[in-house]
C-alpha atoms as an extended CHARMM CRD file, in Angstrom:
* protein
*
       167  EXT
         1         1  TRP       CA             91.2330000000      123.2890000000       91.8620000000  PROA      1               0.0000000000
         2         2  PRO       CA             92.6860000000      120.1690000000       93.4310000000  PROA      2               0.0000000000
         3         3  SER       CA             95.0910000000      118.0860000000       91.4190000000  PROA      3               0.0000000000
         4         4  VAL       CA             94.3660000000      114.4590000000       90.5160000000  PROA      4               0.0000000000
         5         5  ALA       CA             96.9900000000      113.3970000000       93.0680000000  PROA      5               0.0000000000
         6         6  SER       CA             95.2510000000      115.4520000000       95.7840000000  PROA      6               0.0000000000
         7         7  ILE       CA             91.9010000000      113.8570000000       94.9430000000  PROA      7               0.0000000000
         8         8  LEU       CA             93.5030000000      110.4090000000       95.1150000000  PROA      8               0.0000000000
         9         9  GLY       CA             95.0160000000      111.4300000000       98.4590000000  PROA      9               0.0000000000
        10        10  VAL       CA             91.6240000000      112.4100000000       99.8500000000  PROA      10              0.0000000000
        11        11  GLY       CA             90.2580000000      109.0760000000       98.6430000000  PROA      11              0.0000000000
        12        12  ALA       CA             93.0900000000      107.2310000000      100.3770000000  PROA      12              0.0000000000
        13        13  ILE       CA             92.4470000000      109.1250000000      103.6280000000  PROA      13              0.0000000000
        14        14  CYS       CA             88.7250000000      108.3330000000      103.4600000000  PROA      14              0.0000000000
        15        15  SER       CA             89.4490000000      104.6780000000      102.7290000000  PROA      15              0.0000000000
        16        16  GLY       CA             91.9010000000      104.5220000000      105.6120000000  PROA      16              0.0000000000
        17        17  VAL       CA             89.4110000000      106.0260000000      108.0470000000  PROA      17              0.0000000000
        18        18  LEU       CA             86.7280000000      103.6000000000      106.8530000000  PROA      18              0.0000000000
        19        19  LEU       CA             89.0320000000      100.6890000000      107.6100000000  PROA      19              0.0000000000
        20        20  PHE       CA             88.7540000000      101.6320000000      111.2880000000  PROA      20              0.0000000000
        21        21  ALA       CA             84.9620000000      101.6880000000      111.2660000000  PROA      21              0.0000000000
        22        22  PRO       CA             83.1260000000       98.5430000000      112.3530000000  PROA      22              0.0000000000
        23        23  LEU       CA             80.8830000000       98.6780000000      109.2780000000  PROA      23              0.0000000000
        24        24  ARG       CA             78.9620000000       95.5250000000      110.1210000000  PROA      24              0.0000000000
        25        25  HSD       CA             77.5490000000       97.3430000000      113.1620000000  PROA      25              0.0000000000
        26        26  LEU       CA             76.8020000000      100.5650000000      111.3170000000  PROA      26              0.0000000000
        27        27  GLY       CA             73.1370000000      101.0890000000      110.4870000000  PROA      27              0.0000000000
        28        28  ARG       CA             71.5570000000      103.7020000000      108.2530000000  PROA      28              0.0000000000
        29        29  ARG       CA             71.1250000000      106.1280000000      111.1200000000  PROA      29              0.0000000000
        30        30  GLY       CA             74.7650000000      105.7660000000      112.1450000000  PROA      30              0.0000000000
        31        31  LEU       CA             75.8900000000      106.2940000000      108.5660000000  PROA      31              0.0000000000
        32        32  LEU       CA             73.6920000000      109.3760000000      108.2950000000  PROA      32              0.0000000000
        33        33  PHE       CA             75.1750000000      110.8580000000      111.4720000000  PROA      33              0.0000000000
        34        34  ALA       CA             78.7190000000      110.0270000000      110.3270000000  PROA      34              0.0000000000
        35        35  CYS       CA             78.1270000000      111.7820000000      106.9960000000  PROA      35              0.0000000000
        36        36  LEU       CA             76.5660000000      114.7360000000      108.7930000000  PROA      36              0.0000000000
        37        37  ALA       CA             79.5750000000      114.9740000000      111.1160000000  PROA      37              0.0000000000
        38        38  GLY       CA             81.8980000000      114.9420000000      108.0930000000  PROA      38              0.0000000000
        39        39  LEU       CA             79.8790000000      117.6420000000      106.3600000000  PROA      39              0.0000000000
        40        40  LEU       CA             79.8440000000      119.8410000000      109.4550000000  PROA      40              0.0000000000
        41        41  THR       CA             83.5870000000      119.3590000000      109.9120000000  PROA      41              0.0000000000
        42        42  ALA       CA             84.1890000000      120.4260000000      106.3130000000  PROA      42              0.0000000000
        43        43  LEU       CA             81.9230000000      123.4490000000      106.7580000000  PROA      43              0.0000000000
        44        44  TYR       CA             83.5170000000      124.6750000000      109.9630000000  PROA      44              0.0000000000
        45        45  THR       CA             86.9740000000      124.1620000000      108.4550000000  PROA      45              0.0000000000
        46        46  VAL       CA             86.0770000000      126.4150000000      105.5210000000  PROA      46              0.0000000000
        47        47  VAL       CA             84.4350000000      128.9970000000      107.8100000000  PROA      47              0.0000000000
        48        48  ASP       CA             87.4170000000      128.9690000000      110.1860000000  PROA      48              0.0000000000
        49        49  ALA       CA             89.8310000000      129.3930000000      107.2770000000  PROA      49              0.0000000000
        50        50  GLY       CA             87.8070000000      132.3290000000      105.9480000000  PROA      50              0.0000000000
        51        51  GLY       CA             87.6770000000      133.9660000000      109.3660000000  PROA      51              0.0000000000
        52        52  VAL       CA             91.3480000000      133.6070000000      110.2020000000  PROA      52              0.0000000000
        53        53  ARG       CA             92.3380000000      134.8300000000      106.7240000000  PROA      53              0.0000000000
        54        54  GLN       CA             90.0720000000      137.8880000000      106.9450000000  PROA      54              0.0000000000
        55        55  ALA       CA             91.4810000000      138.9080000000      110.3230000000  PROA      55              0.0000000000
        56        56  ARG       CA             94.1700000000      141.5750000000      110.2670000000  PROA      56              0.0000000000
        57        57  ILE       CA             96.0320000000      139.7560000000      113.0340000000  PROA      57              0.0000000000
        58        58  ALA       CA             95.5480000000      135.9970000000      113.1670000000  PROA      58              0.0000000000
        59        59  LEU       CA             96.3060000000      135.7060000000      116.8750000000  PROA      59              0.0000000000
        60        60  ASN       CA             93.5390000000      138.2130000000      117.6830000000  PROA      60              0.0000000000
        61        61  PHE       CA             91.0450000000      136.0750000000      115.7700000000  PROA      61              0.0000000000
        62        62  ILE       CA             92.2540000000      132.9290000000      117.5290000000  PROA      62              0.0000000000
        63        63  ALA       CA             92.0830000000      134.5780000000      120.9670000000  PROA      63              0.0000000000
        64        64  TRP       CA             88.5350000000      135.8630000000      120.4040000000  PROA      64              0.0000000000
        65        65  PHE       CA             87.5290000000      132.4840000000      118.9890000000  PROA      65              0.0000000000
        66        66  PHE       CA             88.5620000000      130.7770000000      122.2210000000  PROA      66              0.0000000000
        67        67  VAL       CA             87.0970000000      133.4650000000      124.4960000000  PROA      67              0.0000000000
        68        68  LEU       CA             83.6920000000      133.3000000000      122.8020000000  PROA      68              0.0000000000
        69        69  ASP       CA             83.7760000000      129.5080000000      122.5980000000  PROA      69              0.0000000000
        70        70  GLY       CA             84.7140000000      129.2410000000      126.2620000000  PROA      70              0.0000000000
        71        71  LEU       CA             81.9500000000      131.6100000000      127.3310000000  PROA      71              0.0000000000
        72        72  SER       CA             79.3470000000      129.7340000000      125.2980000000  PROA      72              0.0000000000
        73        73  MET       CA             80.4670000000      126.3250000000      126.5930000000  PROA      73              0.0000000000
        74        74  ALA       CA             80.5050000000      127.5600000000      130.1940000000  PROA      74              0.0000000000
        75        75  SER       CA             77.0220000000      129.0080000000      129.7640000000  PROA      75              0.0000000000
        76        76  ILE       CA             75.6870000000      125.7480000000      128.3560000000  PROA      76              0.0000000000
        77        77  PHE       CA             77.3170000000      123.7890000000      131.1880000000  PROA      77              0.0000000000
        78        78  LEU       CA             75.8570000000      126.0510000000      133.8580000000  PROA      78              0.0000000000
        79        79  PHE       CA             72.4120000000      125.8920000000      132.2610000000  PROA      79              0.0000000000
        80        80  VAL       CA             72.3070000000      122.1350000000      131.7330000000  PROA      80              0.0000000000
        81        81  ARG       CA             74.0870000000      121.0640000000      134.8960000000  PROA      81              0.0000000000
        82        82  LYS       CA             71.9840000000      122.6870000000      137.6080000000  PROA      82              0.0000000000
        83        83  ALA       CA             72.7630000000      120.6410000000      140.7160000000  PROA      83              0.0000000000
        84        84  GLY       CA             76.3400000000      120.2750000000      141.8830000000  PROA      84              0.0000000000
        85        85  ARG       CA             77.8400000000      122.2790000000      139.0490000000  PROA      85              0.0000000000
        86        86  PHE       CA             80.3640000000      124.2180000000      141.1150000000  PROA      86              0.0000000000
        87        87  SER       CA             81.5500000000      121.1950000000      143.0670000000  PROA      87              0.0000000000
        88        88  LEU       CA             82.0250000000      119.3720000000      139.7700000000  PROA      88              0.0000000000
        89        89  LEU       CA             83.9830000000      122.3230000000      138.3630000000  PROA      89              0.0000000000
        90        90  LEU       CA             86.2590000000      122.3380000000      141.3990000000  PROA      90              0.0000000000
        91        91  ALA       CA             86.7130000000      118.5710000000      141.3730000000  PROA      91              0.0000000000
        92        92  GLU       CA             87.6360000000      118.5650000000      137.6890000000  PROA      92              0.0000000000
        93        93  ALA       CA             89.5160000000      121.8970000000      137.5640000000  PROA      93              0.0000000000
        94        94  ARG       CA             92.9430000000      120.3840000000      136.9310000000  PROA      94              0.0000000000
        95        95  ARG       CA             91.7040000000      118.1740000000      134.1050000000  PROA      95              0.0000000000
        96        96  GLY       CA             89.6790000000      121.0450000000      132.6760000000  PROA      96              0.0000000000
        97        97  VAL       CA             92.6420000000      123.4060000000      132.5960000000  PROA      97              0.0000000000
        98        98  THR       CA             94.8330000000      120.6980000000      131.0600000000  PROA      98              0.0000000000
        99        99  ALA       CA             92.2290000000      119.9780000000      128.3760000000  PROA      99              0.0000000000
       100       100  GLY       CA             91.8180000000      123.7050000000      127.7340000000  PROA      100             0.0000000000
       101       101  VAL       CA             95.5460000000      124.2260000000      127.2240000000  PROA      101             0.0000000000
       102       102  MET       CA             95.7600000000      121.1810000000      124.9560000000  PROA      102             0.0000000000
       103       103  THR       CA             92.8120000000      122.4750000000      122.9240000000  PROA      103             0.0000000000
       104       104  LEU       CA             94.3960000000      125.8930000000      122.6270000000  PROA      104             0.0000000000
       105       105  VAL       CA             97.6420000000      124.4060000000      121.3670000000  PROA      105             0.0000000000
       106       106  SER       CA             96.0940000000      121.8870000000      118.9680000000  PROA      106             0.0000000000
       107       107  PHE       CA             93.1650000000      123.8360000000      117.5410000000  PROA      107             0.0000000000
       108       108  GLY       CA             94.9670000000      127.1700000000      117.7680000000  PROA      108             0.0000000000
       109       109  SER       CA             97.8020000000      125.7910000000      115.6660000000  PROA      109             0.0000000000
       110       110  ALA       CA             95.2770000000      124.3800000000      113.1740000000  PROA      110             0.0000000000
       111       111  LEU       CA             93.6570000000      127.8200000000      112.8590000000  PROA      111             0.0000000000
       112       112  LEU       CA             97.0480000000      129.4040000000      112.2810000000  PROA      112             0.0000000000
       113       113  ALA       CA             97.8540000000      126.7460000000      109.6920000000  PROA      113             0.0000000000
       114       114  LEU       CA             94.5640000000      127.5130000000      107.9120000000  PROA      114             0.0000000000
       115       115  ARG       CA             95.7750000000      131.0830000000      107.4620000000  PROA      115             0.0000000000
       116       116  LEU       CA             99.1570000000      130.0650000000      106.0920000000  PROA      116             0.0000000000
       117       117  ALA       CA             98.5310000000      126.9480000000      104.0180000000  PROA      117             0.0000000000
       118       118  PRO       CA             95.9390000000      125.5790000000      101.5890000000  PROA      118             0.0000000000
       119       119  VAL       CA             92.7850000000      124.4630000000      103.4140000000  PROA      119             0.0000000000
       120       120  GLY       CA             92.8410000000      120.9970000000      101.8500000000  PROA      120             0.0000000000
       121       121  ALA       CA             96.3970000000      120.3850000000      102.9980000000  PROA      121             0.0000000000
       122       122  VAL       CA             95.6040000000      121.4550000000      106.5700000000  PROA      122             0.0000000000
       123       123  ALA       CA             92.4460000000      119.3200000000      106.6620000000  PROA      123             0.0000000000
       124       124  ALA       CA             94.3780000000      116.2980000000      105.3800000000  PROA      124             0.0000000000
       125       125  LEU       CA             97.1690000000      116.8050000000      107.8680000000  PROA      125             0.0000000000
       126       126  ARG       CA             94.6400000000      117.0630000000      110.6970000000  PROA      126             0.0000000000
       127       127  GLU       CA             93.4780000000      113.5340000000      109.8370000000  PROA      127             0.0000000000
       128       128  MET       CA             96.9370000000      112.3700000000      110.8040000000  PROA      128             0.0000000000
       129       129  SER       CA             95.6470000000      112.6230000000      114.3830000000  PROA      129             0.0000000000
       130       130  VAL       CA             94.0190000000      109.2550000000      113.7230000000  PROA      130             0.0000000000
       131       131  LEU       CA             97.5160000000      107.8070000000      113.4550000000  PROA      131             0.0000000000
       132       132  ILE       CA             98.4630000000      109.3180000000      116.7980000000  PROA      132             0.0000000000
       133       133  SER       CA             95.3250000000      107.7830000000      118.3150000000  PROA      133             0.0000000000
       134       134  ILE       CA             96.2670000000      104.3780000000      116.9370000000  PROA      134             0.0000000000
       135       135  PHE       CA             99.7370000000      104.6730000000      118.4310000000  PROA      135             0.0000000000
       136       136  ILE       CA             98.3230000000      105.7180000000      121.8290000000  PROA      136             0.0000000000
       137       137  GLY       CA             95.7850000000      102.8780000000      121.7630000000  PROA      137             0.0000000000
       138       138  ALA       CA             98.4270000000      100.3030000000      120.9460000000  PROA      138             0.0000000000
       139       139  SER       CA            101.1340000000      101.5390000000      123.3120000000  PROA      139             0.0000000000
       140       140  TRP       CA             99.1560000000      102.7860000000      126.3320000000  PROA      140             0.0000000000
       141       141  PHE       CA             96.0230000000      100.6320000000      126.2230000000  PROA      141             0.0000000000
       142       142  ALA       CA             97.4510000000       97.4610000000      124.6530000000  PROA      142             0.0000000000
       143       143  GLU       CA             94.9170000000       97.5220000000      121.8220000000  PROA      143             0.0000000000
       144       144  PRO       CA             95.8130000000       94.9620000000      119.1560000000  PROA      144             0.0000000000
       145       145  MET       CA             97.3120000000       96.2130000000      115.9060000000  PROA      145             0.0000000000
       146       146  THR       CA             95.3860000000       94.2270000000      113.3240000000  PROA      146             0.0000000000
       147       147  ARG       CA             96.2070000000       94.1250000000      109.6340000000  PROA      147             0.0000000000
       148       148  ARG       CA             93.1210000000       96.2180000000      109.0460000000  PROA      148             0.0000000000
       149       149  LYS       CA             94.3840000000       98.9610000000      111.3930000000  PROA      149             0.0000000000
       150       150  VAL       CA             97.8610000000       98.8960000000      109.8920000000  PROA      150             0.0000000000
       151       151  GLY       CA             96.3400000000       99.1110000000      106.3960000000  PROA      151             0.0000000000
       152       152  GLY       CA             94.0950000000      101.9810000000      107.4440000000  PROA      152             0.0000000000
       153       153  ALA       CA             97.0300000000      103.8300000000      108.9980000000  PROA      153             0.0000000000
       154       154  ALA       CA             99.1190000000      103.3080000000      105.8670000000  PROA      154             0.0000000000
       155       155  ALA       CA             96.2930000000      104.5680000000      103.6270000000  PROA      155             0.0000000000
       156       156  ILE       CA             95.8470000000      107.6780000000      105.7880000000  PROA      156             0.0000000000
       157       157  ALA       CA             99.5880000000      108.4010000000      105.7770000000  PROA      157             0.0000000000
       158       158  LEU       CA             99.7940000000      107.8650000000      102.0040000000  PROA      158             0.0000000000
       159       159  GLY       CA             96.7540000000      110.0530000000      101.3680000000  PROA      159             0.0000000000
       160       160  ALA       CA             97.9950000000      112.8490000000      103.6090000000  PROA      160             0.0000000000
       161       161  GLY       CA            101.3590000000      112.6970000000      101.8880000000  PROA      161             0.0000000000
       162       162  LEU       CA             99.7300000000      113.0090000000       98.4710000000  PROA      162             0.0000000000
       163       163  VAL       CA             97.5470000000      115.9130000000       99.5330000000  PROA      163             0.0000000000
       164       164  LEU       CA            100.4180000000      117.7250000000      101.2190000000  PROA      164             0.0000000000
       165       165  ARG       CA            102.7750000000      117.1760000000       98.3030000000  PROA      165             0.0000000000
       166       166  PHE       CA            100.3550000000      118.1680000000       95.5490000000  PROA      166             0.0000000000
       167       167  ALA       CA             98.1540000000      120.7640000000       97.2860000000  PROA      167             0.0000000000
């Protein structure tokens, strides 16, 4: 069972993420989809943790995960994108390979972490990616760092620290 500090940490992370949301533009449908996305993320995190922990060799599970995911995504792409699909694949091959390698490194490491560490701690640490996005937005795209963003980032960092420390 999570400790009180871990629960407070999750609350801080949620509050921090909400500080980034333009709530005045969020309708009921948007809120419903956001909650659904959160629920699905929680579900696949638990399923992924169960799968990678049941596997005799974690790297075998991770490799098969990516092979099957890649085959399914390629099949969907080829089905949906009828005209010009191969020319698009060739034109975007470099970006596609780069994105694939980045996905393998980022999600593969998250799967490995799910085998080795408490699921709640890994899920909380994964939310730290929001902080990286804020940094990239501010430094590469000159997005303004408002007090609201700084407060949200601080809440996420505090919450992740609590969850990681008391998980």
